[in-house]
Phi, psi and omega in degrees: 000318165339297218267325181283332163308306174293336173265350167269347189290310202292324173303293178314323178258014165269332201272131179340124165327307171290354195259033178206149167226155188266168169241357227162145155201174191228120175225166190218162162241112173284051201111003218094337190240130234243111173244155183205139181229131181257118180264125169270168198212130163261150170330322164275029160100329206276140189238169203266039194210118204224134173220083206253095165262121170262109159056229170297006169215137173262112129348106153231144165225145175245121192235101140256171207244140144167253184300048177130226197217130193230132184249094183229135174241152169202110177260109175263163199274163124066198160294114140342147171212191152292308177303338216234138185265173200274155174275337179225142162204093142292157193215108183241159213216134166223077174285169182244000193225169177068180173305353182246011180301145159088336195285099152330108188235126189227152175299109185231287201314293180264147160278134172281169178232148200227162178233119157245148188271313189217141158211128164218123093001289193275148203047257187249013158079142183193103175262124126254149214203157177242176191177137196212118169209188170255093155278142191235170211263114180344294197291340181218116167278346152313262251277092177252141189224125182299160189201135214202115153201224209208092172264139170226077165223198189274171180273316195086351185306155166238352187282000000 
């Protein structure tokens, strides 16, 4: 599961500059240090966002680009809403700049938490959300750092 954040982040930073639009974004404070992620759409439509049903449960993952690299999935039971909290959430961070540069930080020990404002599902889909956890450093699970930030984007759906 891992290993798919990463071949869509490596994708977004192989592809032509002029083939992408953001739709979204997401920021945050890590420590104190101020991150912003643009989640992008390529000219043929496919966008940095899976939206996924298994049986009773739907899958959204958000992958954006910008002060590094941002990983967030969220599994709700049953239909999504605004109402209904997630069943699951991980959150994994690759900032690239400042004292939190090179570090792998991923939601493992607590589970984060999310407050949602808005979820549509239908046409082009659009979440906003507030959201909090504790990340720790892949390579040193001791370091952890609080991280309080904000997504707004678009889904990117076409059904």
């Amino acid at each position: 599961m891992k290993l798919f954040p990463s071949l869509i982040l490596s994708f977004g930073i192989a592809a032509p500059v002029g083939a992408l639009e953001a739709i979204g974004e997401i920021r945050a404070s890590l420590n104190d240090e101020e991150l912003n992620w643009q989640v992008l759409r390529e000219d043929d439509g496919s966008a940095m966002v899976q939206i996924t049903d298994i049986g009773p449960l739907t899958m959204i993952d958000l992958h954006a680009l910008g002060d590094g690299g941002v990983s967030i999935g969220v599994i709700f039971h049953d239909k999504p809403s605004g109402d209904t909290l997630p069943a699951g959430l991980t959150i994994d961070m690759r900032p690239d700049r400042g004292t939190m540069a090179g570090a792998v930080r991923e939601s493992e020990e607590e589970p984060p938490r999310m407050q949602i404002d808005l979820l549509e599902l239908e046409g082009e889909g659009r979440i906003r959300t507030d959201f909090s956890a504790v990340l720790c450093r892949r390579d040193t699970p001791d370091d952890c750092r609080n991280v309080e930030g904000r997504i707004d984007t678009s889904l990117g759906a076409t059904s």
